[in-house]
Amino acid sequence: MTTAHRSRTGGTLTARSFLKPHQVARAVFHPAWIPPALDPSVEQLKRIRVIAGAVAALGVYTYVEGGFAFEEILDNAATASAVLFFLTPLTIGVMLYVWRRGGTVRQLKVPLFNSLKLLLFFIGSVFTTVMLFRLGDAFGFVAKLLLTLAGFWMALFVMAGAIRLTGNFFGTAAVHRSLPPLLATVTAWLMAVPDLVTGELHGLSLTMGVLFILGAPVTVTAIAFLETRRLKQRYGIRLTAHPATLPPLPTPMPPTAPPHIPRQGHPHGHPYAPGAGQPYPQGNPYPAGGGNPYGPTPPYHPPYHPPRRHPYGG
């Protein structure tokens, strides 16, 4: 049980973490099996896409119309979750049909199943949050207070999780690196098209309504296009290619400290440099007037050897 828990969240959750919903959301909705970003520039584009996706999800026109209504946000979140429940599997199914010539679905079974679990868990969290606030009115003061506190914790948890999921889009980057920008684009346009078809501008003028309705999906599409293009040019990742046929990706190296380079030369300086650790002074080690315990050294005279004569004369 502990091993499975650590495999999903990377072992980052503790009992104290549940006091901070955003930490729980980061561990749950961005588990350890989601691959890290390949490039800092791609990660930067992904963050910009998250901001644009948040604009599309909340709707600027709602604020312009009269401010944010918390209950309306909950209803919109529930509606968006129901749409995602059908839209995400449908889009992935279309891509599996496109990839059918390059590989099989069996090769992608594990990441697809993990992404589906993440999607279902997020949708269940959204509907649980809505239910907690709806049930608060049906009980007494104490029960309502407890349910409201639990609902606010779940609301913070869901909002933090939505920010995480907008970046990795339910972990579909583990299936294909280009799936998250594709799904973000499809979702943004699906949220905008009904308002354009029905002409519902939410009380805004035609110009402002079209601007606020189309602003977010157009921005998300442009950023997603740059993201997929950069993945294709730098890493050879094509959206229409089966993941099994893609070239091997470089493994992102964790940041490490620079290697320690020792100081050149002797650690205590040159042992015989003038004035720095030289064992004897410059010049004669036994200067005149002292220093040599045995007095002045006498001159050297070789021993005398007389010449040798022949033993029989001559």
PDB file of C-alpha atoms in Angstrom:
ATOM      1  CA  MET A   1       0.000   0.000   0.000  1.00  0.00           C
ATOM      2  CA  THR A   2       2.810   2.378   0.840  1.00  0.00           C
ATOM      3  CA  THR A   3       4.622   1.530  -2.377  1.00  0.00           C
ATOM      4  CA  ALA A   4       1.572   2.293  -4.468  1.00  0.00           C
ATOM      5  CA  HIS A   5       1.022   5.556  -2.670  1.00  0.00           C
ATOM      6  CA  ARG A   6       4.613   6.612  -3.250  1.00  0.00           C
ATOM      7  CA  SER A   7       4.456   5.617  -6.908  1.00  0.00           C
ATOM      8  CA  ARG A   8       1.498   7.901  -7.538  1.00  0.00           C
ATOM      9  CA  THR A   9       2.558  10.954  -5.578  1.00  0.00           C
ATOM     10  CA  GLY A  10       6.319  10.525  -5.385  1.00  0.00           C
ATOM     11  CA  GLY A  11       6.222  10.157  -1.601  1.00  0.00           C
ATOM     12  CA  THR A  12       5.754  13.904  -1.065  1.00  0.00           C
ATOM     13  CA  LEU A  13       2.572  13.796   1.040  1.00  0.00           C
ATOM     14  CA  THR A  14       2.670  13.894   4.829  1.00  0.00           C
ATOM     15  CA  ALA A  15       0.006  14.396   7.478  1.00  0.00           C
ATOM     16  CA  ARG A  16       0.871  18.091   7.674  1.00  0.00           C
ATOM     17  CA  SER A  17       0.484  18.482   3.892  1.00  0.00           C
ATOM     18  CA  PHE A  18      -3.293  18.078   4.179  1.00  0.00           C
ATOM     19  CA  LEU A  19      -3.447  21.453   5.910  1.00  0.00           C
ATOM     20  CA  LYS A  20      -2.395  22.978   2.581  1.00  0.00           C
ATOM     21  CA  PRO A  21      -4.738  21.956  -0.256  1.00  0.00           C
ATOM     22  CA  HIS A  22      -2.399  23.213  -2.987  1.00  0.00           C
ATOM     23  CA  GLN A  23       0.341  20.813  -1.850  1.00  0.00           C
ATOM     24  CA  VAL A  24      -2.071  17.883  -1.934  1.00  0.00           C
ATOM     25  CA  ALA A  25      -3.271  18.972  -5.380  1.00  0.00           C
ATOM     26  CA  ARG A  26       0.298  19.193  -6.656  1.00  0.00           C
ATOM     27  CA  ALA A  27       1.069  15.667  -5.461  1.00  0.00           C
ATOM     28  CA  VAL A  28      -2.226  14.129  -6.633  1.00  0.00           C
ATOM     29  CA  PHE A  29      -2.745  15.883  -9.987  1.00  0.00           C
ATOM     30  CA  HIS A  30       0.908  15.938 -11.030  1.00  0.00           C
ATOM     31  CA  PRO A  31       2.102  12.487  -9.936  1.00  0.00           C
ATOM     32  CA  ALA A  32       5.589  11.095 -10.367  1.00  0.00           C
ATOM     33  CA  TRP A  33       4.770   9.117 -13.525  1.00  0.00           C
ATOM     34  CA  ILE A  34       4.170  12.289 -15.580  1.00  0.00           C
ATOM     35  CA  PRO A  35       7.380  12.990 -17.542  1.00  0.00           C
ATOM     36  CA  PRO A  36       9.203  16.264 -16.813  1.00  0.00           C
ATOM     37  CA  ALA A  37       9.493  19.048 -19.347  1.00  0.00           C
ATOM     38  CA  LEU A  38      12.048  18.576 -22.102  1.00  0.00           C
ATOM     39  CA  ASP A  39      13.011  22.188 -22.588  1.00  0.00           C
ATOM     40  CA  PRO A  40      12.732  25.381 -20.484  1.00  0.00           C
ATOM     41  CA  SER A  41      11.258  27.208 -23.478  1.00  0.00           C
ATOM     42  CA  VAL A  42       8.536  24.570 -23.850  1.00  0.00           C
ATOM     43  CA  GLU A  43       7.819  24.845 -20.133  1.00  0.00           C
ATOM     44  CA  GLN A  44       7.522  28.622 -20.506  1.00  0.00           C
ATOM     45  CA  LEU A  45       4.992  28.223 -23.306  1.00  0.00           C
ATOM     46  CA  LYS A  46       3.081  25.750 -21.178  1.00  0.00           C
ATOM     47  CA  ARG A  47       2.795  28.274 -18.332  1.00  0.00           C
ATOM     48  CA  ILE A  48       1.471  30.913 -20.709  1.00  0.00           C
ATOM     49  CA  ARG A  49      -1.026  28.360 -22.014  1.00  0.00           C
ATOM     50  CA  VAL A  50      -2.141  27.662 -18.432  1.00  0.00           C
ATOM     51  CA  ILE A  51      -2.880  31.364 -17.910  1.00  0.00           C
ATOM     52  CA  ALA A  52      -4.813  31.572 -21.169  1.00  0.00           C
ATOM     53  CA  GLY A  53      -6.693  28.396 -20.270  1.00  0.00           C
ATOM     54  CA  ALA A  54      -7.657  29.887 -16.904  1.00  0.00           C
ATOM     55  CA  VAL A  55      -9.056  32.910 -18.720  1.00  0.00           C
ATOM     56  CA  ALA A  56     -11.071  30.569 -20.925  1.00  0.00           C
ATOM     57  CA  ALA A  57     -12.329  28.548 -17.963  1.00  0.00           C
ATOM     58  CA  LEU A  58     -13.418  31.429 -15.734  1.00  0.00           C
ATOM     59  CA  GLY A  59     -14.599  33.736 -18.502  1.00  0.00           C
ATOM     60  CA  VAL A  60     -13.610  37.387 -18.466  1.00  0.00           C
ATOM     61  CA  TYR A  61     -17.072  38.374 -19.566  1.00  0.00           C
ATOM     62  CA  THR A  62     -18.477  37.033 -16.261  1.00  0.00           C
ATOM     63  CA  TYR A  63     -16.376  39.546 -14.360  1.00  0.00           C
ATOM     64  CA  VAL A  64     -17.276  42.357 -16.758  1.00  0.00           C
ATOM     65  CA  GLU A  65     -20.942  41.501 -16.469  1.00  0.00           C
ATOM     66  CA  GLY A  66     -21.090  41.926 -12.725  1.00  0.00           C
ATOM     67  CA  GLY A  67     -18.369  40.150 -10.816  1.00  0.00           C
ATOM     68  CA  PHE A  68     -17.692  36.539  -9.975  1.00  0.00           C
ATOM     69  CA  ALA A  69     -20.490  34.479  -8.469  1.00  0.00           C
ATOM     70  CA  PHE A  70     -19.109  31.538  -6.502  1.00  0.00           C
ATOM     71  CA  GLU A  71     -22.134  29.328  -7.118  1.00  0.00           C
ATOM     72  CA  GLU A  72     -22.005  30.110 -10.823  1.00  0.00           C
ATOM     73  CA  ILE A  73     -18.339  29.141 -10.890  1.00  0.00           C
ATOM     74  CA  LEU A  74     -19.203  25.824  -9.245  1.00  0.00           C
ATOM     75  CA  ASP A  75     -21.930  25.175 -11.794  1.00  0.00           C
ATOM     76  CA  ASN A  76     -19.583  26.060 -14.663  1.00  0.00           C
ATOM     77  CA  ALA A  77     -16.916  23.757 -13.207  1.00  0.00           C
ATOM     78  CA  ALA A  78     -19.406  20.893 -13.006  1.00  0.00           C
ATOM     79  CA  THR A  79     -20.503  21.519 -16.600  1.00  0.00           C
ATOM     80  CA  ALA A  80     -16.897  21.710 -17.811  1.00  0.00           C
ATOM     81  CA  SER A  81     -16.093  18.468 -15.989  1.00  0.00           C
ATOM     82  CA  ALA A  82     -18.968  16.700 -17.693  1.00  0.00           C
ATOM     83  CA  VAL A  83     -17.755  18.010 -21.048  1.00  0.00           C
ATOM     84  CA  LEU A  84     -14.207  16.868 -20.317  1.00  0.00           C
ATOM     85  CA  PHE A  85     -15.497  13.413 -19.412  1.00  0.00           C
ATOM     86  CA  PHE A  86     -16.659  12.951 -23.020  1.00  0.00           C
ATOM     87  CA  LEU A  87     -14.297  15.279 -24.873  1.00  0.00           C
ATOM     88  CA  THR A  88     -10.932  13.975 -23.628  1.00  0.00           C
ATOM     89  CA  PRO A  89     -11.528  10.254 -24.393  1.00  0.00           C
ATOM     90  CA  LEU A  90     -13.076  11.206 -27.744  1.00  0.00           C
ATOM     91  CA  THR A  91     -10.071  13.300 -28.785  1.00  0.00           C
ATOM     92  CA  ILE A  92      -7.620  10.614 -27.679  1.00  0.00           C
ATOM     93  CA  GLY A  93      -9.678   8.016 -29.535  1.00  0.00           C
ATOM     94  CA  VAL A  94      -9.380  10.053 -32.742  1.00  0.00           C
ATOM     95  CA  MET A  95      -5.611  10.266 -32.274  1.00  0.00           C
ATOM     96  CA  LEU A  96      -5.406   6.502 -31.660  1.00  0.00           C
ATOM     97  CA  TYR A  97      -7.142   6.035 -35.009  1.00  0.00           C
ATOM     98  CA  VAL A  98      -4.588   8.351 -36.632  1.00  0.00           C
ATOM     99  CA  TRP A  99      -1.717   6.420 -35.011  1.00  0.00           C
ATOM    100  CA  ARG A 100      -3.055   2.985 -35.970  1.00  0.00           C
ATOM    101  CA  ARG A 101      -0.437   2.428 -38.721  1.00  0.00           C
ATOM    102  CA  GLY A 102       2.535   3.175 -36.489  1.00  0.00           C
ATOM    103  CA  GLY A 103       1.685   0.977 -33.505  1.00  0.00           C
ATOM    104  CA  THR A 104      -0.995  -0.613 -31.372  1.00  0.00           C
ATOM    105  CA  VAL A 105      -3.129   0.573 -28.492  1.00  0.00           C
ATOM    106  CA  ARG A 106      -1.668  -2.187 -26.313  1.00  0.00           C
ATOM    107  CA  GLN A 107       1.668  -0.353 -26.291  1.00  0.00           C
ATOM    108  CA  LEU A 108      -0.032   2.691 -24.703  1.00  0.00           C
ATOM    109  CA  LYS A 109      -2.277   0.811 -22.288  1.00  0.00           C
ATOM    110  CA  VAL A 110      -0.496   1.844 -19.070  1.00  0.00           C
ATOM    111  CA  PRO A 111      -0.255   5.636 -19.676  1.00  0.00           C
ATOM    112  CA  LEU A 112      -3.792   5.722 -21.093  1.00  0.00           C
ATOM    113  CA  PHE A 113      -5.174   3.981 -18.007  1.00  0.00           C
ATOM    114  CA  ASN A 114      -3.261   6.336 -15.682  1.00  0.00           C
ATOM    115  CA  SER A 115      -4.608   9.386 -17.535  1.00  0.00           C
ATOM    116  CA  LEU A 116      -8.153   8.034 -17.340  1.00  0.00           C
ATOM    117  CA  LYS A 117      -7.829   7.540 -13.567  1.00  0.00           C
ATOM    118  CA  LEU A 118      -6.579  11.118 -13.195  1.00  0.00           C
ATOM    119  CA  LEU A 119      -9.511  12.425 -15.247  1.00  0.00           C
ATOM    120  CA  LEU A 120     -12.076  10.480 -13.233  1.00  0.00           C
ATOM    121  CA  PHE A 121     -10.531  11.549  -9.935  1.00  0.00           C
ATOM    122  CA  PHE A 122     -10.660  15.228 -10.929  1.00  0.00           C
ATOM    123  CA  ILE A 123     -14.272  14.990 -12.101  1.00  0.00           C
ATOM    124  CA  GLY A 124     -15.200  13.221  -8.867  1.00  0.00           C
ATOM    125  CA  SER A 125     -13.475  15.982  -6.863  1.00  0.00           C
ATOM    126  CA  VAL A 126     -15.436  18.689  -8.680  1.00  0.00           C
ATOM    127  CA  PHE A 127     -18.812  17.034  -8.099  1.00  0.00           C
ATOM    128  CA  THR A 128     -17.887  16.302  -4.470  1.00  0.00           C
ATOM    129  CA  THR A 129     -17.160  20.011  -3.952  1.00  0.00           C
ATOM    130  CA  VAL A 130     -20.486  21.011  -5.463  1.00  0.00           C
ATOM    131  CA  MET A 131     -22.318  18.416  -3.350  1.00  0.00           C
ATOM    132  CA  LEU A 132     -20.715  19.648  -0.110  1.00  0.00           C
ATOM    133  CA  PHE A 133     -21.994  23.184  -0.681  1.00  0.00           C
ATOM    134  CA  ARG A 134     -25.433  21.963  -1.755  1.00  0.00           C
ATOM    135  CA  LEU A 135     -25.853  19.686   1.285  1.00  0.00           C
ATOM    136  CA  GLY A 136     -24.923  22.469   3.712  1.00  0.00           C
ATOM    137  CA  ASP A 137     -28.374  24.027   3.399  1.00  0.00           C
ATOM    138  CA  ALA A 138     -30.145  20.785   4.323  1.00  0.00           C
ATOM    139  CA  PHE A 139     -28.673  20.403   7.846  1.00  0.00           C
ATOM    140  CA  GLY A 140     -28.302  22.364  11.034  1.00  0.00           C
ATOM    141  CA  PHE A 141     -25.768  25.027  11.913  1.00  0.00           C
ATOM    142  CA  VAL A 142     -22.978  22.714  13.095  1.00  0.00           C
ATOM    143  CA  ALA A 143     -23.286  20.334  10.158  1.00  0.00           C
ATOM    144  CA  LYS A 144     -23.516  23.241   7.748  1.00  0.00           C
ATOM    145  CA  LEU A 145     -20.369  24.792   9.212  1.00  0.00           C
ATOM    146  CA  LEU A 146     -18.418  21.543   8.905  1.00  0.00           C
ATOM    147  CA  LEU A 147     -19.648  20.923   5.370  1.00  0.00           C
ATOM    148  CA  THR A 148     -18.824  24.493   4.365  1.00  0.00           C
ATOM    149  CA  LEU A 149     -15.279  24.195   5.712  1.00  0.00           C
ATOM    150  CA  ALA A 150     -14.833  20.902   3.904  1.00  0.00           C
ATOM    151  CA  GLY A 151     -16.291  22.472   0.761  1.00  0.00           C
ATOM    152  CA  PHE A 152     -13.844  25.389   0.866  1.00  0.00           C
ATOM    153  CA  TRP A 153     -10.938  22.970   1.322  1.00  0.00           C
ATOM    154  CA  MET A 154     -12.151  20.964  -1.666  1.00  0.00           C
ATOM    155  CA  ALA A 155     -12.662  24.152  -3.702  1.00  0.00           C
ATOM    156  CA  LEU A 156      -9.041  25.218  -3.119  1.00  0.00           C
ATOM    157  CA  PHE A 157      -7.944  21.660  -3.873  1.00  0.00           C
ATOM    158  CA  VAL A 158      -9.882  21.594  -7.149  1.00  0.00           C
ATOM    159  CA  MET A 159      -8.672  25.035  -8.283  1.00  0.00           C
ATOM    160  CA  ALA A 160      -5.041  24.154  -7.586  1.00  0.00           C
ATOM    161  CA  GLY A 161      -5.557  20.820  -9.329  1.00  0.00           C
ATOM    162  CA  ALA A 162      -7.118  22.523 -12.349  1.00  0.00           C
ATOM    163  CA  ILE A 163      -4.005  24.692 -12.716  1.00  0.00           C
ATOM    164  CA  ARG A 164      -1.813  21.585 -12.596  1.00  0.00           C
ATOM    165  CA  LEU A 165      -4.004  19.654 -15.019  1.00  0.00           C
ATOM    166  CA  THR A 166      -4.064  22.491 -17.531  1.00  0.00           C
ATOM    167  CA  GLY A 167      -0.306  22.041 -17.904  1.00  0.00           C
ATOM    168  CA  ASN A 168      -0.145  18.250 -18.233  1.00  0.00           C
ATOM    169  CA  PHE A 169      -3.828  17.734 -19.183  1.00  0.00           C
ATOM    170  CA  PHE A 170      -4.491  14.654 -17.077  1.00  0.00           C
ATOM    171  CA  GLY A 171      -1.010  13.272 -17.651  1.00  0.00           C
ATOM    172  CA  THR A 172      -1.519  12.750 -21.387  1.00  0.00           C
ATOM    173  CA  ALA A 173       2.081  13.875 -21.933  1.00  0.00           C
ATOM    174  CA  ALA A 174       3.001  10.363 -20.793  1.00  0.00           C
ATOM    175  CA  VAL A 175       1.069   9.065 -23.821  1.00  0.00           C
ATOM    176  CA  HIS A 176       2.307  11.648 -26.344  1.00  0.00           C
ATOM    177  CA  ARG A 177       4.103  14.932 -25.712  1.00  0.00           C
ATOM    178  CA  SER A 178       1.870  16.787 -28.170  1.00  0.00           C
ATOM    179  CA  LEU A 179      -1.429  15.655 -26.666  1.00  0.00           C
ATOM    180  CA  PRO A 180      -1.669  18.330 -23.906  1.00  0.00           C
ATOM    181  CA  PRO A 181      -1.571  21.323 -26.302  1.00  0.00           C
ATOM    182  CA  LEU A 182      -4.010  19.567 -28.647  1.00  0.00           C
ATOM    183  CA  LEU A 183      -6.509  18.836 -25.857  1.00  0.00           C
ATOM    184  CA  ALA A 184      -6.155  22.374 -24.464  1.00  0.00           C
ATOM    185  CA  THR A 185      -6.980  23.797 -27.899  1.00  0.00           C
ATOM    186  CA  VAL A 186     -10.006  21.546 -28.418  1.00  0.00           C
ATOM    187  CA  THR A 187     -11.348  22.319 -24.933  1.00  0.00           C
ATOM    188  CA  ALA A 188     -10.932  26.087 -25.304  1.00  0.00           C
ATOM    189  CA  TRP A 189     -12.781  26.144 -28.617  1.00  0.00           C
ATOM    190  CA  LEU A 190     -15.529  23.842 -27.368  1.00  0.00           C
ATOM    191  CA  MET A 191     -16.210  26.267 -24.530  1.00  0.00           C
ATOM    192  CA  ALA A 192     -16.382  29.237 -26.911  1.00  0.00           C
ATOM    193  CA  VAL A 193     -18.312  27.793 -29.856  1.00  0.00           C
ATOM    194  CA  PRO A 194     -21.698  27.398 -28.072  1.00  0.00           C
ATOM    195  CA  ASP A 195     -21.753  31.093 -27.158  1.00  0.00           C
ATOM    196  CA  LEU A 196     -20.909  32.037 -30.731  1.00  0.00           C
ATOM    197  CA  VAL A 197     -23.538  29.713 -32.228  1.00  0.00           C
ATOM    198  CA  THR A 198     -26.330  30.764 -29.870  1.00  0.00           C
ATOM    199  CA  GLY A 199     -25.290  34.428 -29.932  1.00  0.00           C
ATOM    200  CA  GLU A 200     -25.221  34.529 -26.127  1.00  0.00           C
ATOM    201  CA  LEU A 201     -22.911  37.473 -25.354  1.00  0.00           C
ATOM    202  CA  HIS A 202     -23.862  37.656 -21.661  1.00  0.00           C
ATOM    203  CA  GLY A 203     -25.027  41.236 -21.812  1.00  0.00           C
ATOM    204  CA  LEU A 204     -21.984  42.572 -23.652  1.00  0.00           C
ATOM    205  CA  SER A 205     -21.927  44.453 -26.924  1.00  0.00           C
ATOM    206  CA  LEU A 206     -21.171  42.577 -30.137  1.00  0.00           C
ATOM    207  CA  THR A 207     -17.572  43.781 -30.321  1.00  0.00           C
ATOM    208  CA  MET A 208     -16.777  43.153 -26.649  1.00  0.00           C
ATOM    209  CA  GLY A 209     -18.599  39.839 -26.649  1.00  0.00           C
ATOM    210  CA  VAL A 210     -16.724  38.479 -29.661  1.00  0.00           C
ATOM    211  CA  LEU A 211     -13.450  39.817 -28.235  1.00  0.00           C
ATOM    212  CA  PHE A 212     -13.854  38.135 -24.864  1.00  0.00           C
ATOM    213  CA  ILE A 213     -15.323  34.928 -26.271  1.00  0.00           C
ATOM    214  CA  LEU A 214     -12.675  34.430 -28.966  1.00  0.00           C
ATOM    215  CA  GLY A 215      -9.728  35.951 -27.119  1.00  0.00           C
ATOM    216  CA  ALA A 216      -8.961  32.953 -24.922  1.00  0.00           C
ATOM    217  CA  PRO A 217      -9.309  30.129 -27.524  1.00  0.00           C
ATOM    218  CA  VAL A 218      -7.316  32.064 -30.122  1.00  0.00           C
ATOM    219  CA  THR A 219      -4.554  32.668 -27.570  1.00  0.00           C
ATOM    220  CA  VAL A 220      -4.548  29.036 -26.449  1.00  0.00           C
ATOM    221  CA  THR A 221      -4.433  27.856 -30.077  1.00  0.00           C
ATOM    222  CA  ALA A 222      -1.505  30.117 -30.963  1.00  0.00           C
ATOM    223  CA  ILE A 223       0.516  29.029 -27.929  1.00  0.00           C
ATOM    224  CA  ALA A 224      -0.308  25.352 -28.516  1.00  0.00           C
ATOM    225  CA  PHE A 225       0.805  25.693 -32.139  1.00  0.00           C
ATOM    226  CA  LEU A 226       4.148  27.162 -31.046  1.00  0.00           C
ATOM    227  CA  GLU A 227       4.528  24.374 -28.471  1.00  0.00           C
ATOM    228  CA  THR A 228       3.891  21.546 -30.952  1.00  0.00           C
ATOM    229  CA  ARG A 229       6.099  23.210 -33.562  1.00  0.00           C
ATOM    230  CA  ARG A 230       8.976  23.510 -31.126  1.00  0.00           C
ATOM    231  CA  LEU A 231       8.583  19.870 -30.096  1.00  0.00           C
ATOM    232  CA  LYS A 232       8.720  18.847 -33.750  1.00  0.00           C
ATOM    233  CA  GLN A 233      11.717  20.996 -34.713  1.00  0.00           C
ATOM    234  CA  ARG A 234      13.877  20.340 -31.665  1.00  0.00           C
ATOM    235  CA  TYR A 235      12.981  16.766 -30.717  1.00  0.00           C
ATOM    236  CA  GLY A 236      11.325  15.270 -33.799  1.00  0.00           C
ATOM    237  CA  ILE A 237       7.984  14.790 -31.999  1.00  0.00           C
ATOM    238  CA  ARG A 238       5.171  14.839 -34.554  1.00  0.00           C
ATOM    239  CA  LEU A 239       1.541  14.801 -33.455  1.00  0.00           C
ATOM    240  CA  THR A 240       0.487  12.386 -36.196  1.00  0.00           C
ATOM    241  CA  ALA A 241       3.203   9.821 -35.343  1.00  0.00           C
ATOM    242  CA  HIS A 242       2.577   6.924 -32.987  1.00  0.00           C
ATOM    243  CA  PRO A 243       4.583   7.369 -29.754  1.00  0.00           C
ATOM    244  CA  ALA A 244       6.368   4.058 -30.396  1.00  0.00           C
ATOM    245  CA  THR A 245       7.845   5.457 -33.632  1.00  0.00           C
ATOM    246  CA  LEU A 246       9.207   8.672 -32.128  1.00  0.00           C
ATOM    247  CA  PRO A 247      12.972   9.075 -31.628  1.00  0.00           C
ATOM    248  CA  PRO A 248      14.367   8.550 -28.127  1.00  0.00           C
ATOM    249  CA  LEU A 249      14.124  11.680 -26.050  1.00  0.00           C
ATOM    250  CA  PRO A 250      16.976  13.122 -24.007  1.00  0.00           C
ATOM    251  CA  THR A 251      16.619  12.500 -20.307  1.00  0.00           C
ATOM    252  CA  PRO A 252      16.323  15.821 -18.423  1.00  0.00           C
ATOM    253  CA  MET A 253      19.284  16.058 -16.091  1.00  0.00           C
ATOM    254  CA  PRO A 254      18.621  17.311 -12.553  1.00  0.00           C
ATOM    255  CA  PRO A 255      20.425  20.514 -11.631  1.00  0.00           C
ATOM    256  CA  THR A 256      23.770  19.787 -10.015  1.00  0.00           C
ATOM    257  CA  ALA A 257      26.408  21.944  -8.398  1.00  0.00           C
ATOM    258  CA  PRO A 258      29.530  22.714 -10.469  1.00  0.00           C
ATOM    259  CA  PRO A 259      32.474  20.362  -9.832  1.00  0.00           C
ATOM    260  CA  HIS A 260      35.022  21.427  -7.253  1.00  0.00           C
ATOM    261  CA  ILE A 261      38.295  22.471  -8.880  1.00  0.00           C
ATOM    262  CA  PRO A 262      41.185  22.570  -6.382  1.00  0.00           C
ATOM    263  CA  ARG A 263      43.441  25.573  -6.290  1.00  0.00           C
ATOM    264  CA  GLN A 264      46.456  25.245  -8.551  1.00  0.00           C
ATOM    265  CA  GLY A 265      49.934  24.910  -7.008  1.00  0.00           C
ATOM    266  CA  HIS A 266      51.032  23.807  -3.563  1.00  0.00           C
ATOM    267  CA  PRO A 267      48.250  24.221  -0.984  1.00  0.00           C
ATOM    268  CA  HIS A 268      50.631  26.080   1.342  1.00  0.00           C
ATOM    269  CA  GLY A 269      52.609  27.874  -1.327  1.00  0.00           C
ATOM    270  CA  HIS A 270      55.988  26.859  -2.778  1.00  0.00           C
ATOM    271  CA  PRO A 271      57.960  25.079  -0.027  1.00  0.00           C
ATOM    272  CA  TYR A 272      61.210  26.854  -0.942  1.00  0.00           C
ATOM    273  CA  ALA A 273      59.916  30.231  -2.067  1.00  0.00           C
ATOM    274  CA  PRO A 274      61.789  33.195  -0.551  1.00  0.00           C
ATOM    275  CA  GLY A 275      60.224  34.143   2.740  1.00  0.00           C
ATOM    276  CA  ALA A 276      57.468  31.537   2.596  1.00  0.00           C
ATOM    277  CA  GLY A 277      58.163  28.357   4.483  1.00  0.00           C
ATOM    278  CA  GLN A 278      61.830  27.943   3.392  1.00  0.00           C
ATOM    279  CA  PRO A 279      63.553  25.679   5.937  1.00  0.00           C
ATOM    280  CA  TYR A 280      66.939  27.443   5.616  1.00  0.00           C
ATOM    281  CA  PRO A 281      67.835  31.068   4.982  1.00  0.00           C
ATOM    282  CA  GLN A 282      69.365  32.220   1.728  1.00  0.00           C
ATOM    283  CA  GLY A 283      73.141  31.867   1.307  1.00  0.00           C
ATOM    284  CA  ASN A 284      75.543  29.856   3.511  1.00  0.00           C
ATOM    285  CA  PRO A 285      73.634  27.616   5.923  1.00  0.00           C
ATOM    286  CA  TYR A 286      76.460  28.136   8.454  1.00  0.00           C
ATOM    287  CA  PRO A 287      77.336  31.835   8.327  1.00  0.00           C
ATOM    288  CA  ALA A 288      80.599  33.091   9.756  1.00  0.00           C
ATOM    289  CA  GLY A 289      80.610  33.730  13.438  1.00  0.00           C
ATOM    290  CA  GLY A 290      78.396  30.859  14.430  1.00  0.00           C
ATOM    291  CA  GLY A 291      75.697  28.587  13.428  1.00  0.00           C
ATOM    292  CA  ASN A 292      77.887  25.499  12.909  1.00  0.00           C
ATOM    293  CA  PRO A 293      78.046  23.670  16.257  1.00  0.00           C
ATOM    294  CA  TYR A 294      81.382  22.116  15.332  1.00  0.00           C
ATOM    295  CA  GLY A 295      83.237  25.266  14.328  1.00  0.00           C
ATOM    296  CA  PRO A 296      84.611  26.158  10.894  1.00  0.00           C
ATOM    297  CA  THR A 297      84.999  23.289   8.460  1.00  0.00           C
ATOM    298  CA  PRO A 298      88.724  22.581   7.747  1.00  0.00           C
ATOM    299  CA  PRO A 299      89.934  22.363   4.135  1.00  0.00           C
ATOM    300  CA  TYR A 300      89.925  18.944   2.569  1.00  0.00           C
ATOM    301  CA  HIS A 301      93.395  17.254   1.948  1.00  0.00           C
ATOM    302  CA  PRO A 302      93.556  13.895   0.222  1.00  0.00           C
ATOM    303  CA  PRO A 303      95.625  11.187   2.032  1.00  0.00           C
ATOM    304  CA  TYR A 304      99.307  10.639   0.939  1.00  0.00           C
ATOM    305  CA  HIS A 305     100.141   7.331  -0.776  1.00  0.00           C
ATOM    306  CA  PRO A 306     103.880   6.664  -1.552  1.00  0.00           C
ATOM    307  CA  PRO A 307     104.730   5.314  -5.013  1.00  0.00           C
ATOM    308  CA  ARG A 308     104.868   1.544  -5.315  1.00  0.00           C
ATOM    309  CA  ARG A 309     108.136  -0.147  -6.382  1.00  0.00           C
ATOM    310  CA  HIS A 310     108.667  -3.388  -8.305  1.00  0.00           C
ATOM    311  CA  PRO A 311     109.566  -6.213  -5.906  1.00  0.00           C
ATOM    312  CA  TYR A 312     112.594  -7.345  -8.047  1.00  0.00           C
ATOM    313  CA  GLY A 313     113.983  -3.919  -8.572  1.00  0.00           C
ATOM    314  CA  GLY A 314     114.206  -2.013 -11.771  1.00  0.00           C
TER     315      GLY A 314
END
